[in-house]
Amino acid sequence: MAEDNTRRNWTHTQDLQARDAAHHLHSFTDPQVIETQGSRIITRAQGSTVWDSDGNELLDGMAGLWCVNVGYGREELVDAATRQMHELPYYNNHFQSTTPPIIALAEKLATLTPAGLDRFYFGSSGSEANDTIVRMARQYWRIKGQPEKTIFISRTLAYHGTTVAATSLGGMPHMHAMDGTPGPGYSHIDHPHWYLRGDGLTPEEFGLRAARALEERILELGADKVAAFIGEPIQGAGGVIVPPDSYWPEIQRICRKYDILLVADEVICGFGRTGTWFASEQFAIEPDLMPMAKGLSSGYLPISAVAISSRVYDVVSKGGLFAHGYTYSGHPVACAVALANIGIIEREGLVERVGGDIGPYFQSALASLADHPIVGEKRGLGLMAALQLVRDRDSKTMFAPEDNVAIICRDACYAEGLIARAISGSMVLSPPLVVTHSEVDNMVERLGRALDSTAQKFGVL
Ligand code: PXG
């Protein structure tokens, strides 16, 4: 396939790398790495495969950034965008206006989201959705006559985006270190990772203990000060942390008992990734607010939505002007593409495919690596999973942070033709929902070889 890359004259790697290093500041990248090693340049993609500027073919084990659910190269989405661009490339939803694609998308979403969530606020990113939620939740309590209920409780290693509010909601120390977030109004409890923090408890016992940390925190802060609890059903960027079954029902009970809004961040989990439309269904979460993005448009255009329960809407709608809005809220082209994307997911039965076929296949294929000498745990659900890397399986001895073991393994994956994500000491995969059985086999083989070479580097194999 390398010859196809000659179609465009911008694919001379060194030239591109030099220009990229000269003028582009990358996300979540050390600029010195770009200046000394150059960037990886992805030029085109089809299905679950991407190509780089050297013509290397790579299986995209991360669906871009956990988002290209329907896979690359969908002409239908190109057509939906083109049609909408011709008809109405832009109009806004401010000052009493709307457009047909917004109406159609909101109506469609109402048929898919869990019961009681049937109104939507649109933005362009998951971060914007979470910022919207912080403002909306505080306004909800203000209108209800409890303006001091402002604090958001979230979790360590949570990821909710990178605006100031979303970074504050998140529980990533290296992100907080950059700008002194979180300021007042945010509080974090420990994340529910049984393998690393179980302390000899059963998963069920540990799940209850981890959830009860929320109750303790609410009592410390005072329930009259707490606006909401926010959590990803499965923590994604924190390393695919799947909570024990006992966790979410207890969180739900505590939120109801103390009259705290419950926010389920479905930005990664939503749109089929875990085998249902939303992971809230599998974990029996009944959210008051539910942000979504990524799989909503499969990443073809930027769009996010906050699903709003009638509990919240009925109050917020009586509070006068809703003084919030992004220029691109409900962008008509993004809405048209999201609608077409949902059409593909439905028509091809992709959610059912993840739940009943490729998800279980993927998890059991990865489980074949669970007894590798440097793998301590395989965790995951549907098409998201992680392998915990350990120096010693029996004593659960971790690699030191400065070993950079996951980065070494990730680079080895790349050399094998697989894009995987290195998160702390874990290797993470989250492929497109259309990934085939043989592509899953190839991913697991490539990851297995990368684990072998990583283990050899550390003298474990
Ligand atoms: N919530 C969750 C659960 C996310 O995973 C966001 C909100 C923010 O979405 P936007 O569209 O503003 O990026 C995310 C984003 C990673 C990584 O390191 C994950 C995300 C973004 C960037 C990097 O795996 N998730």
CSV table of C-alpha atoms and ligand atoms in Angstrom, one decimal:
chain,number,residue,atom,x,y,z
A,1,MET,CA,0.0,0.0,0.0
A,2,ALA,CA,3.0,2.3,0.3
A,3,GLU,CA,2.7,3.5,-3.3
A,4,ASP,CA,-0.6,5.2,-2.4
A,5,ASN,CA,1.3,7.6,-0.2
A,6,THR,CA,3.0,9.1,-3.3
A,7,ARG,CA,-0.4,10.5,-4.3
A,8,ARG,CA,0.2,13.5,-2.2
A,9,ASN,CA,3.4,15.5,-2.2
A,10,TRP,CA,3.2,16.3,1.5
A,11,THR,CA,4.2,12.9,2.6
A,12,HIS,CA,8.0,13.3,2.8
A,13,THR,CA,8.5,12.4,6.3
A,14,GLN,CA,11.5,14.4,7.2
A,15,ASP,CA,10.2,17.5,5.6
A,16,LEU,CA,6.9,17.2,7.3
A,17,GLN,CA,8.6,16.5,10.7
A,18,ALA,CA,10.8,19.6,10.4
A,19,ARG,CA,7.8,21.8,9.6
A,20,ASP,CA,5.7,20.2,12.3
A,21,ALA,CA,8.5,20.8,14.9
A,22,ALA,CA,8.8,24.4,13.7
A,23,HIS,CA,5.2,25.5,14.1
A,24,HIS,CA,3.0,23.0,15.9
A,25,LEU,CA,2.6,22.6,19.7
A,26,HIS,CA,1.3,19.0,20.3
A,27,SER,CA,-1.2,17.8,22.9
A,28,PHE,CA,0.0,15.6,25.8
A,29,THR,CA,3.6,15.5,24.3
A,30,ASP,CA,6.9,16.8,25.6
A,31,PRO,CA,7.9,19.4,22.9
A,32,GLN,CA,11.5,18.3,23.4
A,33,VAL,CA,10.6,14.9,22.1
A,34,ILE,CA,9.2,16.5,19.0
A,35,GLU,CA,12.3,18.6,18.5
A,36,THR,CA,14.7,15.7,18.9
A,37,GLN,CA,12.8,12.7,17.6
A,38,GLY,CA,10.1,14.2,15.3
A,39,SER,CA,6.5,13.3,15.2
A,40,ARG,CA,4.7,10.2,13.8
A,41,ILE,CA,2.7,11.4,10.8
A,42,ILE,CA,-0.5,9.6,10.0
A,43,THR,CA,-1.7,10.2,6.4
A,44,ARG,CA,-4.7,8.0,5.7
A,45,ALA,CA,-6.9,5.3,7.1
A,46,GLN,CA,-9.5,2.6,6.2
A,47,GLY,CA,-11.5,0.3,8.5
A,48,SER,CA,-9.3,-0.4,11.5
A,49,THR,CA,-6.0,0.4,9.8
A,50,VAL,CA,-4.0,3.6,9.5
A,51,TRP,CA,-1.0,4.4,7.4
A,52,ASP,CA,1.9,6.6,8.3
A,53,SER,CA,4.0,8.8,6.0
A,54,ASP,CA,6.6,6.1,5.5
A,55,GLY,CA,3.9,3.8,4.2
A,56,ASN,CA,3.8,1.6,7.3
A,57,GLU,CA,0.5,-0.1,7.8
A,58,LEU,CA,-0.7,0.0,11.5
A,59,LEU,CA,-3.7,-1.7,13.1
A,60,ASP,CA,-5.3,1.1,15.1
A,61,GLY,CA,-5.9,-0.6,18.4
A,62,MET,CA,-7.1,2.8,19.9
A,63,ALA,CA,-9.7,3.8,17.3
A,64,GLY,CA,-7.9,7.1,17.1
A,65,LEU,CA,-8.4,8.4,20.6
A,66,TRP,CA,-11.1,5.9,21.7
A,67,CYS,CA,-13.5,7.4,19.2
A,68,VAL,CA,-13.6,6.0,15.7
A,69,ASN,CA,-16.4,3.6,16.5
A,70,VAL,CA,-17.6,2.9,13.0
A,71,GLY,CA,-14.1,2.7,11.6
A,72,TYR,CA,-12.4,4.8,9.0
A,73,GLY,CA,-13.4,5.5,5.4
A,74,ARG,CA,-17.2,5.7,5.8
A,75,GLU,CA,-18.4,7.4,2.6
A,76,GLU,CA,-21.9,7.8,4.1
A,77,LEU,CA,-20.5,10.2,6.7
A,78,VAL,CA,-18.7,12.2,4.0
A,79,ASP,CA,-21.9,12.4,2.1
A,80,ALA,CA,-23.9,13.5,5.1
A,81,ALA,CA,-21.4,16.3,5.8
A,82,THR,CA,-21.2,17.3,2.1
A,83,ARG,CA,-25.0,17.5,1.8
A,84,GLN,CA,-25.4,19.6,5.0
A,85,MET,CA,-22.5,21.9,4.0
A,86,HIS,CA,-24.2,22.6,0.7
A,87,GLU,CA,-27.6,23.3,2.4
A,88,LEU,CA,-26.6,25.1,5.6
A,89,PRO,CA,-22.9,24.9,6.7
A,90,TYR,CA,-23.5,26.9,9.8
A,91,TYR,CA,-26.2,28.4,12.0
A,92,ASN,CA,-26.3,28.6,15.7
A,93,ASN,CA,-28.8,27.7,18.5
A,94,HIS,CA,-28.6,30.9,20.4
A,95,PHE,CA,-31.3,33.5,20.8
A,96,GLN,CA,-34.3,31.2,20.0
A,97,SER,CA,-32.8,29.7,16.8
A,98,THR,CA,-32.3,26.1,15.8
A,99,THR,CA,-31.7,24.0,12.7
A,100,PRO,CA,-33.2,20.7,11.4
A,101,PRO,CA,-30.1,18.6,12.1
A,102,ILE,CA,-30.1,19.6,15.8
A,103,ILE,CA,-33.8,18.7,16.1
A,104,ALA,CA,-33.3,15.4,14.4
A,105,LEU,CA,-30.3,14.4,16.5
A,106,ALA,CA,-31.8,15.4,19.8
A,107,GLU,CA,-34.9,13.5,19.0
A,108,LYS,CA,-32.9,10.4,18.0
A,109,LEU,CA,-30.7,10.6,21.1
A,110,ALA,CA,-33.8,10.6,23.3
A,111,THR,CA,-34.7,7.1,22.0
A,112,LEU,CA,-31.2,5.8,22.8
A,113,THR,CA,-30.2,7.2,26.2
A,114,PRO,CA,-31.4,5.7,29.5
A,115,ALA,CA,-34.9,6.4,30.6
A,116,GLY,CA,-35.5,9.9,31.9
A,117,LEU,CA,-32.7,11.5,29.9
A,118,ASP,CA,-34.4,13.1,27.0
A,119,ARG,CA,-33.1,16.6,26.5
A,120,PHE,CA,-29.7,17.5,25.2
A,121,TYR,CA,-27.2,20.3,25.2
A,122,PHE,CA,-24.6,20.3,22.4
A,123,GLY,CA,-21.0,21.3,22.4
A,124,SER,CA,-17.9,20.4,20.4
A,125,SER,CA,-15.9,18.3,22.9
A,126,GLY,CA,-16.2,16.2,26.0
A,127,SER,CA,-14.4,19.0,27.9
A,128,GLU,CA,-17.1,21.5,26.9
A,129,ALA,CA,-19.8,19.0,27.9
A,130,ASN,CA,-18.3,18.7,31.4
A,131,ASP,CA,-17.8,22.5,31.7
A,132,THR,CA,-21.5,22.8,30.8
A,133,ILE,CA,-22.3,20.3,33.5
A,134,VAL,CA,-20.4,22.2,36.2
A,135,ARG,CA,-22.2,25.4,35.4
A,136,MET,CA,-25.6,23.7,35.0
A,137,ALA,CA,-25.4,21.7,38.2
A,138,ARG,CA,-24.5,24.8,40.2
A,139,GLN,CA,-27.3,26.7,38.6
A,140,TYR,CA,-29.7,23.9,39.4
A,141,TRP,CA,-29.0,24.2,43.2
A,142,ARG,CA,-29.0,28.0,43.0
A,143,ILE,CA,-32.5,28.0,41.5
A,144,LYS,CA,-33.6,25.5,44.1
A,145,GLY,CA,-32.5,27.9,46.8
A,146,GLN,CA,-29.3,26.0,47.9
A,147,PRO,CA,-26.6,28.2,46.2
A,148,GLU,CA,-23.9,26.8,48.6
A,149,LYS,CA,-24.2,23.3,47.0
A,150,THR,CA,-21.3,23.9,44.6
A,151,ILE,CA,-18.6,21.2,45.2
A,152,PHE,CA,-18.1,18.4,42.7
A,153,ILE,CA,-16.7,15.1,44.0
A,154,SER,CA,-14.8,13.0,41.5
A,155,ARG,CA,-12.0,10.5,41.7
A,156,THR,CA,-8.2,10.1,41.4
A,157,LEU,CA,-7.1,9.1,37.9
A,158,ALA,CA,-10.4,10.3,36.5
A,159,TYR,CA,-10.3,12.0,33.1
A,160,HIS,CA,-12.9,14.5,32.2
A,161,GLY,CA,-11.1,16.8,29.7
A,162,THR,CA,-8.7,19.7,29.7
A,163,THR,CA,-10.6,22.9,30.1
A,164,VAL,CA,-10.0,24.4,33.5
A,165,ALA,CA,-13.2,22.9,35.0
A,166,ALA,CA,-12.7,19.6,33.3
A,167,THR,CA,-9.1,19.4,34.4
A,168,SER,CA,-10.3,20.2,38.0
A,169,LEU,CA,-12.8,17.4,37.8
A,170,GLY,CA,-10.1,15.0,36.6
A,171,GLY,CA,-7.8,13.3,39.0
A,172,MET,CA,-4.5,13.5,37.1
A,173,PRO,CA,-1.7,14.9,39.3
A,174,HIS,CA,0.5,15.8,36.3
A,175,MET,CA,-2.3,17.8,34.8
A,176,HIS,CA,-3.0,19.6,38.1
A,177,ALA,CA,0.7,20.4,38.5
A,178,MET,CA,0.7,22.3,35.2
A,179,ASP,CA,-1.7,25.1,36.3
A,180,GLY,CA,-2.5,24.7,40.0
A,181,THR,CA,-5.9,23.1,39.5
A,182,PRO,CA,-8.2,22.2,41.1
A,183,GLY,CA,-9.2,25.4,42.8
A,184,PRO,CA,-11.9,25.4,45.4
A,185,GLY,CA,-15.1,23.6,44.5
A,186,TYR,CA,-13.6,20.2,43.7
A,187,SER,CA,-12.8,17.2,45.9
A,188,HIS,CA,-11.4,13.8,44.9
A,189,ILE,CA,-11.9,10.3,46.4
A,190,ASP,CA,-9.8,7.2,45.5
A,191,HIS,CA,-10.5,5.3,42.3
A,192,PRO,CA,-11.9,1.7,42.6
A,193,HIS,CA,-9.0,-0.4,41.2
A,194,TRP,CA,-9.3,-3.7,43.1
A,195,TYR,CA,-6.1,-5.4,41.7
A,196,LEU,CA,-3.9,-2.6,42.9
A,197,ARG,CA,-5.8,-1.5,46.0
A,198,GLY,CA,-7.9,-4.4,47.1
A,199,ASP,CA,-6.0,-5.0,50.4
A,200,GLY,CA,-7.0,-8.6,50.6
A,201,LEU,CA,-10.7,-7.8,50.3
A,202,THR,CA,-13.0,-9.6,47.8
A,203,PRO,CA,-13.9,-7.4,44.8
A,204,GLU,CA,-17.4,-7.1,46.2
A,205,GLU,CA,-16.1,-5.9,49.6
A,206,PHE,CA,-13.6,-3.6,48.0
A,207,GLY,CA,-16.3,-2.1,45.7
A,208,LEU,CA,-18.5,-1.2,48.7
A,209,ARG,CA,-15.5,0.2,50.6
A,210,ALA,CA,-14.5,2.4,47.6
A,211,ALA,CA,-18.0,3.6,47.2
A,212,ARG,CA,-18.4,4.4,50.9
A,213,ALA,CA,-15.5,6.8,50.6
A,214,LEU,CA,-18.0,9.0,48.8
A,215,GLU,CA,-20.3,8.9,51.8
A,216,GLU,CA,-17.4,9.8,54.1
A,217,ARG,CA,-16.4,12.7,51.9
A,218,ILE,CA,-20.0,14.0,51.7
A,219,LEU,CA,-20.2,13.9,55.5
A,220,GLU,CA,-16.8,15.7,55.9
A,221,LEU,CA,-17.8,18.4,53.5
A,222,GLY,CA,-21.4,18.6,54.5
A,223,ALA,CA,-24.1,17.4,52.1
A,224,ASP,CA,-25.4,21.0,51.9
A,225,LYS,CA,-22.1,22.0,50.1
A,226,VAL,CA,-21.9,19.2,47.6
A,227,ALA,CA,-23.5,19.6,44.1
A,228,ALA,CA,-22.6,16.4,42.4
A,229,PHE,CA,-20.6,13.3,42.0
A,230,ILE,CA,-19.0,12.6,38.6
A,231,GLY,CA,-17.5,9.3,37.4
A,232,GLU,CA,-16.8,7.4,34.2
A,233,PRO,CA,-18.6,4.0,34.4
A,234,ILE,CA,-15.2,2.5,33.5
A,235,GLN,CA,-12.3,4.9,33.9
A,236,GLY,CA,-10.7,5.1,30.5
A,237,ALA,CA,-7.6,7.3,30.4
A,238,GLY,CA,-6.9,6.3,34.0
A,239,GLY,CA,-6.1,2.9,32.7
A,240,VAL,CA,-9.4,1.1,32.0
A,241,ILE,CA,-10.4,0.7,35.6
A,242,VAL,CA,-13.5,-1.5,35.8
A,243,PRO,CA,-15.1,-1.2,39.2
A,244,PRO,CA,-16.5,-4.3,41.0
A,245,ASP,CA,-20.2,-4.9,40.6
A,246,SER,CA,-21.0,-3.7,44.1
A,247,TYR,CA,-19.5,-0.2,43.4
A,248,TRP,CA,-22.1,1.7,41.3
A,249,PRO,CA,-25.3,0.6,43.1
A,250,GLU,CA,-23.7,1.9,46.3
A,251,ILE,CA,-22.6,5.2,44.7
A,252,GLN,CA,-26.2,5.5,43.4
A,253,ARG,CA,-27.7,4.9,46.8
A,254,ILE,CA,-25.4,7.4,48.5
A,255,CYS,CA,-26.1,10.1,45.9
A,256,ARG,CA,-29.8,9.7,46.4
A,257,LYS,CA,-29.6,9.6,50.2
A,258,TYR,CA,-27.7,12.9,50.4
A,259,ASP,CA,-29.5,14.6,47.5
A,260,ILE,CA,-26.3,14.8,45.3
A,261,LEU,CA,-26.6,14.9,41.5
A,262,LEU,CA,-25.0,11.9,39.8
A,263,VAL,CA,-23.1,12.4,36.6
A,264,ALA,CA,-22.0,9.4,34.5
A,265,ASP,CA,-19.3,10.5,32.0
A,266,GLU,CA,-20.0,8.3,29.0
A,267,VAL,CA,-17.5,10.1,26.6
A,268,ILE,CA,-15.5,6.9,26.1
A,269,CYS,CA,-18.0,4.3,27.2
A,270,GLY,CA,-21.0,5.5,25.2
A,271,PHE,CA,-22.1,4.4,21.7
A,272,GLY,CA,-21.4,0.7,22.0
A,273,ARG,CA,-17.9,0.5,23.3
A,274,THR,CA,-18.8,-1.6,26.3
A,275,GLY,CA,-21.5,-3.7,24.5
A,276,THR,CA,-24.6,-1.6,25.3
A,277,TRP,CA,-25.5,1.9,24.0
A,278,PHE,CA,-24.3,3.3,27.3
A,279,ALA,CA,-22.3,1.6,30.0
A,280,SER,CA,-24.7,3.1,32.6
A,281,GLU,CA,-27.1,0.3,31.4
A,282,GLN,CA,-24.7,-2.4,32.4
A,283,PHE,CA,-23.7,-0.9,35.7
A,284,ALA,CA,-27.4,0.1,36.6
A,285,ILE,CA,-26.4,3.7,36.9
A,286,GLU,CA,-29.3,6.2,36.7
A,287,PRO,CA,-27.5,9.5,35.9
A,288,ASP,CA,-29.0,12.9,36.4
A,289,LEU,CA,-26.6,14.3,33.8
A,290,MET,CA,-24.6,12.3,31.2
A,291,PRO,CA,-21.9,13.8,29.0
A,292,MET,CA,-21.1,12.1,25.7
A,293,ALA,CA,-18.8,12.8,22.7
A,294,LYS,CA,-16.3,10.7,20.8
A,295,GLY,CA,-18.5,7.8,19.5
A,296,LEU,CA,-21.4,10.2,19.0
A,297,SER,CA,-19.8,11.1,15.6
A,298,SER,CA,-17.1,8.4,15.6
A,299,GLY,CA,-14.7,11.4,15.6
A,300,TYR,CA,-15.5,12.4,12.0
A,301,LEU,CA,-16.4,15.9,13.3
A,302,PRO,CA,-16.2,17.4,16.8
A,303,ILE,CA,-19.4,17.2,18.7
A,304,SER,CA,-20.5,16.5,22.3
A,305,ALA,CA,-23.8,16.4,24.1
A,306,VAL,CA,-25.0,16.5,27.7
A,307,ALA,CA,-28.0,14.3,28.3
A,308,ILE,CA,-30.2,16.1,30.9
A,309,SER,CA,-32.8,14.4,33.1
A,310,SER,CA,-36.2,15.9,33.6
A,311,ARG,CA,-35.2,16.3,37.3
A,312,VAL,CA,-32.6,18.8,36.3
A,313,TYR,CA,-34.3,20.3,33.3
A,314,ASP,CA,-37.5,21.0,35.1
A,315,VAL,CA,-35.6,23.2,37.5
A,316,VAL,CA,-33.1,24.8,35.1
A,317,SER,CA,-35.9,25.6,32.7
A,318,LYS,CA,-37.6,27.8,35.3
A,319,GLY,CA,-34.4,29.8,36.1
A,320,GLY,CA,-34.7,32.4,33.4
A,321,LEU,CA,-32.0,32.9,30.7
A,322,PHE,CA,-29.7,29.9,30.3
A,323,ALA,CA,-26.6,32.1,30.0
A,324,HIS,CA,-24.4,29.5,28.4
A,325,GLY,CA,-23.5,28.7,24.7
A,326,TYR,CA,-20.7,27.9,22.4
A,327,THR,CA,-20.6,29.4,18.8
A,328,TYR,CA,-20.6,25.8,17.6
A,329,SER,CA,-23.3,24.4,20.0
A,330,GLY,CA,-25.3,22.0,17.8
A,331,HIS,CA,-23.2,22.7,14.7
A,332,PRO,CA,-25.5,21.5,11.8
A,333,VAL,CA,-22.8,19.7,9.9
A,334,ALA,CA,-21.6,17.9,13.1
A,335,CYS,CA,-25.2,17.0,14.0
A,336,ALA,CA,-25.9,15.6,10.5
A,337,VAL,CA,-22.7,13.5,10.7
A,338,ALA,CA,-23.6,12.3,14.2
A,339,LEU,CA,-27.0,11.3,13.0
A,340,ALA,CA,-25.6,9.4,10.0
A,341,ASN,CA,-23.1,7.7,12.3
A,342,ILE,CA,-25.8,6.5,14.7
A,343,GLY,CA,-27.6,5.2,11.6
A,344,ILE,CA,-24.6,3.1,10.7
A,345,ILE,CA,-24.2,1.8,14.3
A,346,GLU,CA,-27.9,0.8,14.3
A,347,ARG,CA,-28.1,-0.7,10.8
A,348,GLU,CA,-24.9,-2.8,11.3
A,349,GLY,CA,-25.9,-3.9,14.8
A,350,LEU,CA,-22.6,-2.7,16.1
A,351,VAL,CA,-23.7,-2.4,19.7
A,352,GLU,CA,-25.0,-6.0,19.7
A,353,ARG,CA,-21.9,-7.1,17.9
A,354,VAL,CA,-19.7,-5.8,20.7
A,355,GLY,CA,-22.0,-7.2,23.4
A,356,GLY,CA,-22.4,-10.7,22.0
A,357,ASP,CA,-19.6,-11.4,19.6
A,358,ILE,CA,-16.5,-9.3,19.1
A,359,GLY,CA,-16.3,-7.9,22.6
A,360,PRO,CA,-16.2,-11.3,24.4
A,361,TYR,CA,-13.9,-12.5,21.6
A,362,PHE,CA,-11.5,-9.6,22.1
A,363,GLN,CA,-11.5,-10.0,25.9
A,364,SER,CA,-10.8,-13.7,25.7
A,365,ALA,CA,-8.1,-13.2,23.1
A,366,LEU,CA,-6.4,-10.7,25.3
A,367,ALA,CA,-6.8,-13.0,28.3
A,368,SER,CA,-4.4,-15.4,26.5
A,369,LEU,CA,-1.7,-12.9,27.4
A,370,ALA,CA,-2.7,-12.7,31.1
A,371,ASP,CA,-0.1,-15.3,32.1
A,372,HIS,CA,2.7,-13.6,30.3
A,373,PRO,CA,5.6,-13.1,32.8
A,374,ILE,CA,5.2,-9.3,32.9
A,375,VAL,CA,1.4,-9.2,32.9
A,376,GLY,CA,-0.3,-9.1,36.3
A,377,GLU,CA,-3.9,-8.5,35.3
A,378,LYS,CA,-6.1,-8.3,32.2
A,379,ARG,CA,-9.1,-6.1,32.8
A,380,GLY,CA,-11.8,-4.7,30.5
A,381,LEU,CA,-15.3,-4.9,29.1
A,382,GLY,CA,-16.6,-5.0,25.5
A,383,LEU,CA,-13.9,-3.4,23.3
A,384,MET,CA,-11.9,-1.6,25.9
A,385,ALA,CA,-9.2,-3.4,27.9
A,386,ALA,CA,-5.9,-3.1,29.7
A,387,LEU,CA,-3.0,-5.3,30.6
A,388,GLN,CA,-1.3,-4.4,33.9
A,389,LEU,CA,2.5,-4.7,33.5
A,390,VAL,CA,4.3,-6.1,36.5
A,391,ARG,CA,8.0,-6.9,37.2
A,392,ASP,CA,7.0,-9.9,39.3
A,393,ARG,CA,3.5,-11.5,39.1
A,394,ASP,CA,3.6,-13.4,42.4
A,395,SER,CA,4.6,-10.5,44.6
A,396,LYS,CA,2.7,-8.0,42.5
A,397,THR,CA,5.9,-5.9,42.2
A,398,MET,CA,5.4,-3.0,39.9
A,399,PHE,CA,8.0,-1.5,37.5
A,400,ALA,CA,9.4,1.8,38.7
A,401,PRO,CA,7.9,4.9,37.0
A,402,GLU,CA,11.4,5.7,35.6
A,403,ASP,CA,11.5,2.3,33.9
A,404,ASN,CA,8.9,3.6,31.4
A,405,VAL,CA,7.9,0.1,30.8
A,406,ALA,CA,4.6,0.8,29.0
A,407,ILE,CA,6.2,3.4,26.8
A,408,ILE,CA,8.9,0.9,25.8
A,409,CYS,CA,6.1,-1.7,25.1
A,410,ARG,CA,4.1,0.8,23.2
A,411,ASP,CA,7.0,1.6,20.9
A,412,ALA,CA,7.6,-2.1,20.4
A,413,CYS,CA,3.9,-2.4,19.4
A,414,TYR,CA,4.4,0.4,16.9
A,415,ALA,CA,7.4,-1.5,15.4
A,416,GLU,CA,5.1,-4.6,15.2
A,417,GLY,CA,2.4,-2.6,13.3
A,418,LEU,CA,0.0,-2.0,16.2
A,419,ILE,CA,-1.1,1.3,17.8
A,420,ALA,CA,-1.7,0.7,21.5
A,421,ARG,CA,-1.8,3.2,24.4
A,422,ALA,CA,0.6,3.3,27.2
A,423,ILE,CA,-1.1,4.5,30.4
A,424,SER,CA,1.1,4.5,33.5
A,425,GLY,CA,2.1,0.9,33.9
A,426,SER,CA,-0.6,-0.5,31.6
A,427,MET,CA,-1.1,-1.3,27.9
A,428,VAL,CA,-4.5,-0.3,26.7
A,429,LEU,CA,-6.5,-1.2,23.6
A,430,SER,CA,-9.8,0.2,22.5
A,431,PRO,CA,-10.3,-0.7,18.8
A,432,PRO,CA,-13.1,0.4,16.4
A,433,LEU,CA,-16.3,-1.5,16.9
A,434,VAL,CA,-16.0,-2.9,13.3
A,435,VAL,CA,-12.6,-4.6,14.1
A,436,THR,CA,-12.7,-8.2,12.6
A,437,HIS,CA,-11.9,-11.4,14.4
A,438,SER,CA,-8.7,-11.8,12.4
A,439,GLU,CA,-7.7,-8.2,13.2
A,440,VAL,CA,-8.2,-8.9,16.9
A,441,ASP,CA,-6.0,-12.0,16.5
A,442,ASN,CA,-3.3,-9.9,14.8
A,443,MET,CA,-3.5,-7.3,17.5
A,444,VAL,CA,-3.0,-9.8,20.2
A,445,GLU,CA,-0.1,-11.5,18.4
A,446,ARG,CA,1.6,-8.2,17.9
A,447,LEU,CA,1.1,-7.1,21.4
A,448,GLY,CA,2.4,-10.5,22.6
A,449,ARG,CA,5.6,-10.1,20.6
A,450,ALA,CA,5.9,-6.5,22.0
A,451,LEU,CA,5.5,-7.9,25.5
A,452,ASP,CA,8.2,-10.5,24.9
A,453,SER,CA,10.7,-7.9,23.7
A,454,THR,CA,9.9,-5.6,26.6
A,455,ALA,CA,10.3,-8.5,29.1
A,456,GLN,CA,13.7,-9.4,27.5
A,457,LYS,CA,14.8,-5.7,27.9
A,458,PHE,CA,14.1,-6.0,31.6
A,459,GLY,CA,15.7,-9.4,31.9
A,460,VAL,CA,12.3,-11.0,32.9
A,461,LEU,CA,12.2,-13.4,30.0
B,1,PXG,N1,-14.5,12.6,29.5
B,1,PXG,C1,-13.9,11.4,29.3
B,1,PXG,C2,-14.3,10.2,30.0
B,1,PXG,C3,-12.8,11.4,28.3
B,1,PXG,O1,-12.2,10.2,28.1
B,1,PXG,C4,-13.2,13.7,27.9
B,1,PXG,C5,-14.2,13.7,28.8
B,1,PXG,C6,-12.9,15.0,27.2
B,1,PXG,O2,-13.2,15.0,25.9
B,1,PXG,P1,-12.5,16.0,24.8
B,1,PXG,O3,-13.3,15.8,23.6
B,1,PXG,O4,-12.6,17.3,25.4
B,1,PXG,O5,-11.1,15.5,24.7
B,1,PXG,C7,-12.5,12.5,27.6
B,1,PXG,C8,-11.4,12.5,26.6
B,1,PXG,C9,-6.1,9.5,26.7
B,1,PXG,C10,-7.0,10.6,26.3
B,1,PXG,O6,-5.0,9.9,27.1
B,1,PXG,C11,-8.4,10.5,26.5
B,1,PXG,C12,-9.2,11.5,26.2
B,1,PXG,C13,-8.7,12.7,25.6
B,1,PXG,C14,-7.3,12.8,25.4
B,1,PXG,C15,-6.5,11.8,25.7
B,1,PXG,O7,-6.4,8.4,26.6
B,1,PXG,N2,-10.5,11.4,26.6
